[in-house]
Amino acid sequence: MATFRSFIGGQWLDSVSGRTAPNINPANIDDIIGETQLATREEARRAVEVAYEAFHSWKRTPPPARGRIIAKAARLMEDNKEELAKILTREEGKTIGEARGELTRAINVVEFCAGESRRMTGETIPSELPANFAYTVKEPHGVVACITPWNFPVAIPVWKIAPALVAGNTVVFKPATNTPATAVRLTEIFNEAGLPPGVLNLVLGSGSEAGDEILNHPAVKAVSFTGSTETGLKIYAQVAPRGVKVQAEMGGKNPVVVLEDCDMDLAVESTAQGAFGSTGQRCTATSRAIVIDRVADEFVEKIVARAKSFNLGDGSDTNTHIGPSVDEGQFDTVLKYIDIGREDGAVLLCGGKRASGEGLDNGYFVEPTVFDKVTPDMRIAREEIFGPVLSVFRVKDFDEAMAVANDSEFGLSSSVFTNDANNIYRFVDEIETGMTHINSPTTGGEAHIPFGGIKNTGLGAREQGSTSLDFYTELKVVYVDYTGRKREGNLY
Ligand code: ADP
């Protein structure tokens, strides 16, 4: 059985707390992967202090030299891709195919960020005065806290850590407590790639204690967070009095709008993939299908047939389509929302309970679930469930579809299914989400394309792509006067 420890100042640290948390395979709770030593508040503080000590020289390392280390980390991730994918499946539960996909995305992100190290450019701007000009340079903040969830425990940490480091910040990385194995392996890889001690530190511990202590440290100048809206907004409020920069990617309640003229089989397949893929544990998962009345019976019949066709099981079995919920807490939350949906009057068409049978009884499996006749006031229409649960809304026309789609505090992703070019562009104009997809699932994204949401989903600059360094850098503006004389006239 493995022991997972924090990594502080280039050393793996035995915590003095004496407190541990088991790392359990959610597909088979008898499979104990290891034990995490939970860091104390002092240990979390120490991680920030060593990151602060390392900042001065890391900031002065030329960006392309920083990028070379990040590029090596990408190569090491590629060399260890299959091992990382297996660890990911075992501790998080997603299928091995999904895990390999996450690794591919993560490696692409790290490669992209390595390239960005050679593009940390600024502007030169002519002055209105003769023999004067101005230019801009990008500078790091200092110590950045990267606080990450369990659902993409490889991709999300690296899409924060890689740009933060390329920009010249040092990092304290606090992953979710239930995915320590991937966090430890990633930290080893970045360290092996050649980061100096203290530049990347890993703190394994609870959010409310270790996470809280990191955030309270005055040396932390920026926080990049992905997780629930509740925690993200709490963190924002906690650090706001110190003027700390916050980037947060939080909840979603992503709609697909299915219009009458769509390719129905495409709409059904894409909705099923978006709703049930990765067990619904994606911030971009499809949770609402908003369907024009006249085609709703056909949509519902087909989506239920598709929901029933998936094989549930251990993600390491290549015949498995859908893995378990990540842990008991998440499993209970999904079942609780299914009860709430029933009580609120939604019509349960399939699923709605714990999955049982061979290979399922020892894991946190929930049957893919479809509710019909959901209305916008119901809790299952408004709150993020993070499980394989789809709510179908029946609407009379395009305008009602848009009203329902936008009736949400969240605004991450969305899709429309139609072949009518006018409706596609009306949808793009009117939909209130940070990302939208035409005739494809709400999920997915690419390393070189910005990712993020609006409303209560997103705070701060977009992650990834051309915007990936924005959050991690400050702009310094430099005025150069080479006249050698004092300025004439009125100054302003
Ligand atoms: P999830 O449902 O994905 O677990 P959370 O928002 O609860 O979402 O957690 C996301 C991350 O935030 C995890 O790493 C968790 O430990 C951390 N976290 C939770 N509460 C706090 C807190 N008060 N301060 C700092 N980090 C926290």
Short mmCIF file of C-alpha atoms and ligand atoms in Angstrom, two decimals:
data_model
loop_
_atom_site.label_atom_id
_atom_site.label_comp_id
_atom_site.label_asym_id
_atom_site.label_seq_id
_atom_site.Cartn_x
_atom_site.Cartn_y
_atom_site.Cartn_z
CA MET A 1 0.00 0.00 0.00
CA ALA A 2 1.38 3.41 -0.98
CA THR A 3 1.90 6.35 1.35
CA PHE A 4 1.21 9.80 -0.10
CA ARG A 5 3.14 12.71 1.36
CA SER A 6 3.44 16.42 0.78
CA PHE A 7 6.42 17.77 -1.18
CA ILE A 8 7.86 20.92 0.35
CA GLY A 9 11.09 22.65 -0.63
CA GLY A 10 12.22 19.70 -2.73
CA GLN A 11 11.63 17.12 0.05
CA TRP A 12 8.92 14.52 0.58
CA LEU A 13 7.69 15.22 4.06
CA ASP A 14 6.38 12.89 6.76
CA SER A 15 3.61 14.91 8.37
CA VAL A 16 3.74 15.35 12.13
CA SER A 17 -0.08 15.45 12.22
CA GLY A 18 -0.39 11.68 12.56
CA ARG A 19 -3.67 12.01 10.65
CA THR A 20 -4.25 10.03 7.49
CA ALA A 21 -6.95 9.53 4.87
CA PRO A 22 -7.36 6.31 2.86
CA ASN A 23 -7.26 6.47 -0.94
CA ILE A 24 -9.99 4.10 -2.12
CA ASN A 25 -10.83 2.75 -5.58
CA PRO A 26 -14.46 3.88 -6.07
CA ALA A 27 -15.15 0.91 -8.38
CA ASN A 28 -14.20 -1.52 -5.61
CA ILE A 29 -14.01 -0.18 -2.09
CA ASP A 30 -11.99 -3.19 -0.91
CA ASP A 31 -9.14 -1.95 -3.12
CA ILE A 32 -7.27 0.46 -0.85
CA ILE A 33 -4.69 2.22 -3.01
CA GLY A 34 -2.85 3.91 -0.21
CA GLU A 35 -2.90 6.30 2.66
CA THR A 36 -2.43 10.07 2.58
CA GLN A 37 -0.61 11.83 5.39
CA LEU A 38 -2.62 14.99 5.97
CA ALA A 39 -0.50 18.12 6.37
CA THR A 40 -0.80 20.33 9.42
CA ARG A 41 -1.39 24.08 9.26
CA GLU A 42 2.30 24.68 10.03
CA GLU A 43 3.34 22.40 7.17
CA ALA A 44 1.03 24.25 4.78
CA ARG A 45 2.56 27.55 5.94
CA ARG A 46 6.02 26.13 5.41
CA ALA A 47 5.12 25.28 1.80
CA VAL A 48 4.22 28.92 1.14
CA GLU A 49 7.41 30.11 2.83
CA VAL A 50 9.71 27.90 0.74
CA ALA A 51 7.81 28.93 -2.40
CA TYR A 52 8.41 32.55 -1.45
CA GLU A 53 12.13 31.88 -0.90
CA ALA A 54 12.39 30.18 -4.31
CA PHE A 55 10.55 32.97 -6.12
CA HIS A 56 13.41 35.47 -6.36
CA SER A 57 15.69 33.31 -8.49
CA TRP A 58 12.90 31.57 -10.44
CA LYS A 59 11.58 34.98 -11.48
CA ARG A 60 15.04 35.81 -12.80
CA THR A 61 15.39 32.58 -14.78
CA PRO A 62 14.78 33.55 -18.43
CA PRO A 63 11.30 32.48 -19.57
CA PRO A 64 12.60 30.16 -22.34
CA ALA A 65 14.80 28.40 -19.75
CA ARG A 66 11.73 27.95 -17.55
CA GLY A 67 9.88 26.69 -20.63
CA ARG A 68 12.56 24.07 -21.33
CA ILE A 69 11.88 22.48 -17.93
CA ILE A 70 8.14 22.54 -18.62
CA ALA A 71 8.75 20.95 -22.05
CA LYS A 72 10.72 18.18 -20.34
CA ALA A 73 7.79 17.62 -17.95
CA ALA A 74 5.54 17.17 -21.02
CA ARG A 75 7.96 14.54 -22.40
CA LEU A 76 8.06 12.72 -19.07
CA MET A 77 4.27 12.75 -18.92
CA GLU A 78 4.21 11.25 -22.42
CA ASP A 79 6.75 8.57 -21.37
CA ASN A 80 4.62 7.73 -18.32
CA LYS A 81 1.23 8.22 -19.94
CA GLU A 82 -0.09 4.69 -19.53
CA GLU A 83 1.02 4.46 -15.90
CA LEU A 84 -0.61 7.83 -15.12
CA ALA A 85 -3.82 6.80 -16.90
CA LYS A 86 -4.01 3.60 -14.82
CA ILE A 87 -3.48 5.51 -11.56
CA LEU A 88 -6.16 7.98 -12.62
CA THR A 89 -8.69 5.25 -13.38
CA ARG A 90 -7.97 3.46 -10.14
CA GLU A 91 -8.35 6.44 -7.83
CA GLU A 92 -10.98 8.53 -9.65
CA GLY A 93 -12.99 5.78 -11.36
CA LYS A 94 -13.18 7.11 -14.92
CA THR A 95 -12.72 4.60 -17.73
CA ILE A 96 -9.23 3.91 -19.03
CA GLY A 97 -10.25 5.47 -22.37
CA GLU A 98 -11.35 8.64 -20.58
CA ALA A 99 -8.16 8.61 -18.52
CA ARG A 100 -6.00 8.36 -21.65
CA GLY A 101 -7.99 11.22 -23.16
CA GLU A 102 -7.37 13.34 -20.07
CA LEU A 103 -3.65 12.58 -20.28
CA THR A 104 -3.55 13.59 -23.94
CA ARG A 105 -5.23 16.90 -23.11
CA ALA A 106 -2.88 17.46 -20.17
CA ILE A 107 0.26 16.77 -22.21
CA ASN A 108 -0.98 19.12 -24.94
CA VAL A 109 -1.51 21.85 -22.35
CA VAL A 110 1.97 21.45 -20.90
CA GLU A 111 3.54 21.49 -24.40
CA PHE A 112 1.54 24.58 -25.29
CA CYS A 113 2.67 26.38 -22.13
CA ALA A 114 6.30 25.46 -22.79
CA GLY A 115 5.95 27.19 -26.17
CA GLU A 116 4.36 30.22 -24.52
CA SER A 117 7.63 30.74 -22.63
CA ARG A 118 9.11 32.00 -25.92
CA ARG A 119 6.15 34.28 -26.52
CA MET A 120 6.09 36.28 -23.28
CA THR A 121 6.08 39.36 -25.39
CA GLY A 122 4.90 42.87 -24.67
CA GLU A 123 4.06 45.89 -26.82
CA THR A 124 6.13 48.84 -27.93
CA ILE A 125 4.01 51.94 -28.14
CA PRO A 126 5.03 55.21 -29.78
CA SER A 127 4.75 58.29 -27.59
CA GLU A 128 3.09 61.56 -28.55
CA LEU A 129 6.41 63.20 -27.59
CA PRO A 130 9.47 63.14 -29.86
CA ALA A 131 12.29 60.76 -28.88
CA ASN A 132 10.02 58.92 -26.47
CA PHE A 133 8.38 55.55 -26.51
CA ALA A 134 6.82 53.10 -24.08
CA TYR A 135 6.87 49.33 -23.79
CA THR A 136 5.24 46.67 -21.66
CA VAL A 137 6.69 43.62 -19.94
CA LYS A 138 4.93 40.71 -18.25
CA GLU A 139 5.97 39.88 -14.71
CA PRO A 140 4.95 37.12 -12.29
CA HIS A 141 2.96 37.75 -9.10
CA GLY A 142 5.00 35.68 -6.64
CA VAL A 143 3.55 32.64 -4.87
CA VAL A 144 0.43 31.27 -6.53
CA ALA A 145 -1.89 28.77 -4.85
CA CYS A 146 -3.39 26.19 -7.23
CA ILE A 147 -6.39 24.49 -5.58
CA THR A 148 -7.90 21.71 -7.63
CA PRO A 149 -10.79 19.21 -7.60
CA TRP A 150 -10.82 15.44 -8.08
CA ASN A 151 -12.69 15.11 -11.39
CA PHE A 152 -9.75 15.90 -13.71
CA PRO A 153 -6.88 15.37 -11.25
CA VAL A 154 -4.20 15.45 -13.98
CA ALA A 155 -5.46 17.97 -16.54
CA ILE A 156 -6.74 20.68 -14.18
CA PRO A 157 -3.59 20.87 -12.01
CA VAL A 158 -1.32 21.07 -15.06
CA TRP A 159 -3.41 23.74 -16.79
CA LYS A 160 -2.76 25.86 -13.71
CA ILE A 161 0.76 24.79 -12.70
CA ALA A 162 2.35 24.92 -16.17
CA PRO A 163 1.34 28.52 -17.04
CA ALA A 164 2.00 29.70 -13.47
CA LEU A 165 5.56 28.36 -13.64
CA VAL A 166 6.25 29.53 -17.18
CA ALA A 167 5.20 33.02 -16.11
CA GLY A 168 7.80 32.91 -13.32
CA ASN A 169 5.60 32.31 -10.28
CA THR A 170 6.29 29.65 -7.70
CA VAL A 171 3.44 27.33 -6.80
CA VAL A 172 1.76 25.71 -3.84
CA PHE A 173 -0.46 22.96 -5.22
CA LYS A 174 -3.35 21.71 -3.05
CA PRO A 175 -5.22 18.90 -4.81
CA ALA A 176 -8.50 17.33 -3.67
CA THR A 177 -8.03 14.90 -0.80
CA ASN A 178 -9.44 11.93 -2.70
CA THR A 179 -6.98 12.07 -5.62
CA PRO A 180 -3.51 12.15 -4.01
CA ALA A 181 -1.85 9.49 -6.19
CA THR A 182 -2.08 11.47 -9.43
CA ALA A 183 -0.98 14.64 -7.60
CA VAL A 184 2.11 12.92 -6.20
CA ARG A 185 3.04 11.40 -9.57
CA LEU A 186 2.64 14.75 -11.34
CA THR A 187 4.76 16.50 -8.74
CA GLU A 188 7.47 13.84 -9.14
CA ILE A 189 7.45 14.38 -12.89
CA PHE A 190 7.73 18.17 -12.69
CA ASN A 191 10.50 17.79 -10.13
CA GLU A 192 12.36 15.26 -12.28
CA ALA A 193 12.08 17.67 -15.21
CA GLY A 194 14.45 19.96 -13.31
CA LEU A 195 12.50 22.47 -11.22
CA PRO A 196 14.65 23.97 -8.47
CA PRO A 197 13.55 23.12 -4.89
CA GLY A 198 10.63 25.22 -3.65
CA VAL A 199 9.38 26.19 -7.12
CA LEU A 200 6.57 23.61 -7.02
CA ASN A 201 5.28 22.41 -3.67
CA LEU A 202 2.53 19.89 -3.02
CA VAL A 203 0.38 20.09 0.09
CA LEU A 204 -1.85 17.09 0.78
CA GLY A 205 -4.46 17.99 3.33
CA SER A 206 -8.03 19.05 3.82
CA GLY A 207 -9.39 22.18 2.18
CA SER A 208 -10.72 23.58 5.42
CA GLU A 209 -7.38 23.26 7.20
CA ALA A 210 -4.36 23.04 4.86
CA GLY A 211 -6.18 24.93 2.07
CA ASP A 212 -7.38 27.60 4.47
CA GLU A 213 -3.88 28.09 5.89
CA ILE A 214 -2.33 28.49 2.42
CA LEU A 215 -4.90 31.13 1.53
CA ASN A 216 -4.31 33.06 4.74
CA HIS A 217 -0.57 33.38 4.16
CA PRO A 218 0.36 36.94 3.16
CA ALA A 219 2.95 35.71 0.63
CA VAL A 220 0.20 34.17 -1.53
CA LYS A 221 -0.55 36.78 -4.19
CA ALA A 222 -2.87 34.86 -6.50
CA VAL A 223 -5.18 31.86 -6.25
CA SER A 224 -6.33 29.71 -9.14
CA PHE A 225 -9.22 27.50 -8.05
CA THR A 226 -11.44 24.91 -9.71
CA GLY A 227 -14.27 23.30 -7.76
CA SER A 228 -17.72 24.05 -6.45
CA THR A 229 -19.27 27.51 -6.63
CA GLU A 230 -19.79 27.47 -2.88
CA THR A 231 -16.09 26.92 -2.13
CA GLY A 232 -14.89 29.22 -4.93
CA LEU A 233 -16.96 32.17 -3.74
CA LYS A 234 -15.89 31.50 -0.14
CA ILE A 235 -12.23 31.56 -1.16
CA TYR A 236 -12.80 34.76 -3.15
CA ALA A 237 -14.31 36.45 -0.11
CA GLN A 238 -11.57 35.12 2.17
CA VAL A 239 -8.65 36.61 0.21
CA ALA A 240 -10.36 39.74 -1.14
CA PRO A 241 -9.43 41.93 1.87
CA ARG A 242 -5.74 41.40 1.00
CA GLY A 243 -6.30 42.25 -2.67
CA VAL A 244 -5.25 38.76 -3.76
CA LYS A 245 -6.04 37.95 -7.41
CA VAL A 246 -8.50 35.10 -7.90
CA GLN A 247 -9.28 32.95 -10.88
CA ALA A 248 -12.08 30.49 -10.23
CA GLU A 249 -13.78 27.92 -12.41
CA MET A 250 -16.85 26.72 -10.59
CA GLY A 251 -20.22 25.04 -11.14
CA GLY A 252 -22.11 24.37 -14.34
CA LYS A 253 -25.65 23.43 -15.38
CA ASN A 254 -24.95 23.06 -19.06
CA PRO A 255 -27.90 22.99 -21.48
CA VAL A 256 -28.36 21.46 -24.92
CA VAL A 257 -31.12 22.97 -27.03
CA VAL A 258 -32.68 20.51 -29.47
CA LEU A 259 -34.60 22.22 -32.29
CA GLU A 260 -37.15 20.60 -34.59
CA ASP A 261 -35.00 20.46 -37.72
CA CYS A 262 -31.96 18.83 -36.06
CA ASP A 263 -30.33 15.54 -36.92
CA MET A 264 -32.07 13.71 -34.06
CA ASP A 265 -29.66 10.77 -33.84
CA LEU A 266 -26.73 13.17 -33.60
CA ALA A 267 -28.52 15.21 -30.91
CA VAL A 268 -29.29 12.10 -28.87
CA GLU A 269 -25.80 10.61 -29.13
CA SER A 270 -24.10 13.92 -28.27
CA THR A 271 -26.44 14.53 -25.33
CA ALA A 272 -25.84 11.01 -24.02
CA GLN A 273 -22.07 11.43 -24.26
CA GLY A 274 -22.23 14.82 -22.59
CA ALA A 275 -24.55 13.70 -19.81
CA PHE A 276 -23.22 10.24 -18.95
CA GLY A 277 -19.58 10.30 -20.12
CA SER A 278 -17.09 10.61 -17.25
CA THR A 279 -20.07 9.58 -15.06
CA GLY A 280 -21.42 13.14 -15.41
CA GLN A 281 -18.50 14.32 -13.28
CA ARG A 282 -17.37 17.08 -15.63
CA CYS A 283 -17.96 20.77 -15.11
CA THR A 284 -18.99 20.85 -18.79
CA ALA A 285 -21.34 17.83 -18.46
CA THR A 286 -24.75 18.15 -20.11
CA SER A 287 -27.34 18.30 -17.37
CA ARG A 288 -30.31 19.91 -19.15
CA ALA A 289 -31.83 18.91 -22.51
CA ILE A 290 -34.26 21.57 -23.69
CA VAL A 291 -36.32 20.07 -26.48
CA ILE A 292 -39.01 21.51 -28.76
CA ASP A 293 -42.33 19.82 -27.90
CA ARG A 294 -43.02 18.44 -31.34
CA VAL A 295 -39.85 16.32 -31.31
CA ALA A 296 -39.65 15.68 -27.56
CA ASP A 297 -41.28 12.22 -27.60
CA GLU A 298 -38.79 11.02 -30.19
CA PHE A 299 -35.84 12.53 -28.27
CA VAL A 300 -36.96 11.02 -24.97
CA GLU A 301 -37.55 7.56 -26.40
CA LYS A 302 -34.10 7.52 -28.01
CA ILE A 303 -32.17 9.00 -25.09
CA VAL A 304 -33.69 6.48 -22.66
CA ALA A 305 -32.73 3.60 -24.97
CA ARG A 306 -29.20 5.00 -25.16
CA ALA A 307 -28.96 5.53 -21.38
CA LYS A 308 -29.88 1.89 -20.83
CA SER A 309 -27.29 0.67 -23.33
CA PHE A 310 -24.17 1.70 -21.39
CA ASN A 311 -22.05 -0.86 -19.55
CA LEU A 312 -21.23 0.21 -16.03
CA GLY A 313 -18.19 -1.18 -14.31
CA ASP A 314 -14.58 -0.89 -13.26
CA GLY A 315 -12.95 1.62 -15.59
CA SER A 316 -9.91 -0.60 -16.10
CA ASP A 317 -12.10 -3.08 -18.01
CA THR A 318 -12.10 -1.91 -21.62
CA ASN A 319 -15.76 -3.02 -21.99
CA THR A 320 -16.83 -0.42 -19.42
CA HIS A 321 -18.48 2.74 -20.73
CA ILE A 322 -19.27 4.43 -17.41
CA GLY A 323 -17.38 4.24 -14.13
CA PRO A 324 -18.55 4.95 -10.57
CA SER A 325 -19.10 8.18 -8.65
CA VAL A 326 -15.80 9.21 -7.12
CA ASP A 327 -16.64 8.48 -3.48
CA GLU A 328 -19.41 7.80 -1.01
CA GLY A 329 -20.16 11.49 -0.50
CA GLN A 330 -20.64 12.15 -4.21
CA PHE A 331 -22.63 8.92 -4.62
CA ASP A 332 -24.97 9.98 -1.80
CA THR A 333 -25.33 13.46 -3.31
CA VAL A 334 -26.39 12.04 -6.69
CA LEU A 335 -28.96 9.70 -5.09
CA LYS A 336 -30.23 12.56 -2.93
CA TYR A 337 -30.83 14.72 -6.02
CA ILE A 338 -32.66 11.84 -7.70
CA ASP A 339 -35.02 11.71 -4.69
CA ILE A 340 -35.46 15.49 -4.84
CA GLY A 341 -36.32 15.27 -8.56
CA ARG A 342 -39.02 12.68 -7.85
CA GLU A 343 -40.42 14.69 -4.93
CA ASP A 344 -40.51 17.87 -7.03
CA GLY A 345 -42.67 16.08 -9.62
CA ALA A 346 -40.22 15.30 -12.43
CA VAL A 347 -41.02 12.08 -14.31
CA LEU A 348 -38.31 9.45 -13.85
CA LEU A 349 -37.89 7.55 -17.11
CA CYS A 350 -34.91 5.35 -16.37
CA GLY A 351 -32.17 4.75 -13.80
CA GLY A 352 -32.77 6.54 -10.54
CA LYS A 353 -30.98 4.11 -8.28
CA ARG A 354 -27.76 2.40 -7.30
CA ALA A 355 -26.63 -0.01 -10.01
CA SER A 356 -26.24 -3.59 -8.87
CA GLY A 357 -25.09 -6.86 -10.37
CA GLU A 358 -21.81 -8.54 -11.11
CA GLY A 359 -18.85 -6.27 -10.52
CA LEU A 360 -21.01 -3.39 -9.30
CA ASP A 361 -21.97 -4.13 -5.70
CA ASN A 362 -18.65 -3.07 -4.23
CA GLY A 363 -18.51 0.31 -5.96
CA TYR A 364 -20.37 3.62 -6.08
CA PHE A 365 -22.32 2.98 -9.28
CA VAL A 366 -25.46 4.92 -10.19
CA GLU A 367 -27.63 3.93 -13.15
CA PRO A 368 -27.72 6.56 -15.93
CA THR A 369 -30.85 8.52 -15.10
CA VAL A 370 -33.26 10.53 -17.26
CA PHE A 371 -36.01 12.77 -15.87
CA ASP A 372 -38.71 14.10 -18.20
CA LYS A 373 -41.04 17.10 -17.79
CA VAL A 374 -38.58 18.97 -15.61
CA THR A 375 -39.50 22.62 -15.03
CA PRO A 376 -37.08 25.50 -14.33
CA ASP A 377 -38.22 25.95 -10.72
CA MET A 378 -37.20 22.41 -9.66
CA ARG A 379 -33.96 21.95 -7.74
CA ILE A 380 -32.68 19.38 -10.26
CA ALA A 381 -33.06 22.12 -12.89
CA ARG A 382 -31.04 24.65 -10.91
CA GLU A 383 -28.35 22.90 -8.84
CA GLU A 384 -25.26 21.10 -10.08
CA ILE A 385 -25.58 17.33 -9.46
CA PHE A 386 -22.24 16.06 -10.82
CA GLY A 387 -23.55 12.60 -11.67
CA PRO A 388 -25.11 10.68 -14.59
CA VAL A 389 -28.44 12.50 -14.42
CA LEU A 390 -30.14 14.27 -17.33
CA SER A 391 -33.20 16.53 -17.02
CA VAL A 392 -35.43 16.98 -20.09
CA PHE A 393 -37.47 20.18 -20.47
CA ARG A 394 -40.23 20.43 -23.09
CA VAL A 395 -40.64 23.89 -24.64
CA LYS A 396 -42.91 25.30 -27.35
CA ASP A 397 -40.44 27.28 -29.46
CA PHE A 398 -36.94 28.77 -29.85
CA ASP A 399 -37.66 31.77 -27.60
CA GLU A 400 -38.88 29.62 -24.74
CA ALA A 401 -35.87 27.32 -25.23
CA MET A 402 -33.51 30.29 -24.84
CA ALA A 403 -35.36 31.58 -21.78
CA VAL A 404 -35.05 28.17 -20.09
CA ALA A 405 -31.41 27.70 -21.19
CA ASN A 406 -30.43 31.08 -19.71
CA ASP A 407 -32.45 30.66 -16.51
CA SER A 408 -29.42 29.57 -14.50
CA GLU A 409 -26.90 31.13 -12.15
CA PHE A 410 -24.21 29.23 -14.09
CA GLY A 411 -22.77 29.89 -17.53
CA LEU A 412 -20.06 27.45 -18.54
CA SER A 413 -20.97 25.51 -21.69
CA SER A 414 -23.92 24.82 -23.98
CA SER A 415 -24.89 23.22 -27.29
CA VAL A 416 -27.52 23.65 -29.95
CA PHE A 417 -28.70 20.99 -32.37
CA THR A 418 -30.15 22.40 -35.58
CA ASN A 419 -29.31 22.69 -39.26
CA ASP A 420 -30.85 26.15 -39.59
CA ALA A 421 -28.04 28.71 -39.95
CA ASN A 422 -30.24 31.55 -38.67
CA ASN A 423 -31.06 29.67 -35.48
CA ILE A 424 -27.40 28.76 -34.99
CA TYR A 425 -26.33 32.41 -35.00
CA ARG A 426 -29.34 33.56 -32.94
CA PHE A 427 -28.38 30.90 -30.40
CA VAL A 428 -24.74 32.04 -30.34
CA ASP A 429 -25.88 35.64 -29.79
CA GLU A 430 -28.34 34.86 -27.02
CA ILE A 431 -26.82 32.01 -25.03
CA GLU A 432 -25.26 33.07 -21.73
CA THR A 433 -22.30 30.70 -21.48
CA GLY A 434 -18.55 31.15 -21.80
CA MET A 435 -18.29 28.36 -24.36
CA THR A 436 -20.84 26.99 -26.79
CA HIS A 437 -20.92 24.12 -29.26
CA ILE A 438 -22.81 23.78 -32.51
CA ASN A 439 -24.08 20.27 -33.24
CA SER A 440 -21.63 18.67 -30.80
CA PRO A 441 -21.58 17.83 -27.06
CA THR A 442 -21.22 20.49 -24.32
CA THR A 443 -17.99 18.81 -23.24
CA GLY A 444 -14.49 19.00 -24.61
CA GLY A 445 -11.89 21.61 -25.25
CA GLU A 446 -8.42 21.96 -26.67
CA ALA A 447 -5.12 23.00 -25.12
CA HIS A 448 -4.68 26.07 -27.32
CA ILE A 449 -8.24 27.38 -26.95
CA PRO A 450 -9.40 29.46 -23.96
CA PHE A 451 -11.64 27.65 -21.46
CA GLY A 452 -14.06 29.11 -18.95
CA GLY A 453 -17.45 30.41 -18.02
CA ILE A 454 -19.46 33.49 -17.15
CA LYS A 455 -22.03 34.31 -14.42
CA ASN A 456 -21.41 32.33 -11.22
CA THR A 457 -19.25 29.83 -13.09
CA GLY A 458 -16.17 31.88 -13.75
CA LEU A 459 -14.06 34.55 -12.12
CA GLY A 460 -10.94 36.14 -13.54
CA ALA A 461 -9.07 35.57 -16.80
CA ARG A 462 -9.77 32.49 -18.91
CA GLU A 463 -7.54 29.45 -18.48
CA GLN A 464 -5.65 27.78 -21.36
CA GLY A 465 -4.94 28.87 -24.90
CA SER A 466 -3.93 32.38 -25.85
CA THR A 467 -5.19 33.64 -22.46
CA SER A 468 -3.40 31.08 -20.29
CA LEU A 469 -0.71 33.46 -19.01
CA ASP A 470 -3.06 36.42 -18.44
CA PHE A 471 -4.00 35.49 -14.89
CA TYR A 472 -0.43 34.60 -13.92
CA THR A 473 1.22 37.83 -15.01
CA GLU A 474 1.13 41.52 -14.18
CA LEU A 475 1.81 44.09 -16.86
CA LYS A 476 4.57 46.62 -16.24
CA VAL A 477 4.51 49.72 -18.44
CA VAL A 478 7.88 51.39 -19.07
CA TYR A 479 8.24 54.97 -20.39
CA VAL A 480 11.53 55.74 -22.14
CA ASP A 481 12.62 59.33 -22.79
CA TYR A 482 15.85 59.56 -24.76
CA THR A 483 15.85 63.31 -25.39
CA GLY A 484 18.22 63.90 -22.47
CA ARG A 485 16.29 67.10 -21.71
CA LYS A 486 13.63 68.17 -19.28
CA ARG A 487 10.09 68.07 -20.63
CA GLU A 488 8.69 71.27 -22.17
CA GLY A 489 5.12 72.47 -21.78
CA ASN A 490 2.29 71.27 -19.58
CA LEU A 491 2.61 67.78 -18.22
CA TYR A 492 -0.36 65.59 -17.51
P1 ADP B 1 -15.40 19.30 -5.14
O1 ADP B 1 -16.88 19.09 -5.09
O2 ADP B 1 -14.81 19.27 -6.50
O3 ADP B 1 -14.65 18.53 -4.10
P2 ADP B 1 -14.78 21.63 -3.59
O4 ADP B 1 -15.08 23.02 -4.00
O5 ADP B 1 -15.38 21.13 -2.33
O6 ADP B 1 -15.25 20.81 -4.84
O7 ADP B 1 -13.22 21.38 -3.52
C1 ADP B 1 -12.31 21.79 -4.51
C2 ADP B 1 -10.96 21.98 -3.88
O8 ADP B 1 -11.03 23.05 -2.93
C3 ADP B 1 -10.43 20.79 -3.12
O9 ADP B 1 -9.02 20.71 -3.28
C4 ADP B 1 -10.77 21.13 -1.68
O10 ADP B 1 -9.93 20.47 -0.73
C5 ADP B 1 -10.50 22.62 -1.68
N1 ADP B 1 -11.17 23.37 -0.61
C6 ADP B 1 -12.37 23.09 -0.05
N2 ADP B 1 -12.66 23.99 0.92
C7 ADP B 1 -11.62 24.85 0.99
C8 ADP B 1 -11.30 25.99 1.79
N3 ADP B 1 -12.14 26.45 2.73
N4 ADP B 1 -10.13 26.61 1.58
C9 ADP B 1 -9.29 26.18 0.62
N5 ADP B 1 -9.52 25.12 -0.16
C10 ADP B 1 -10.67 24.45 0.01
#
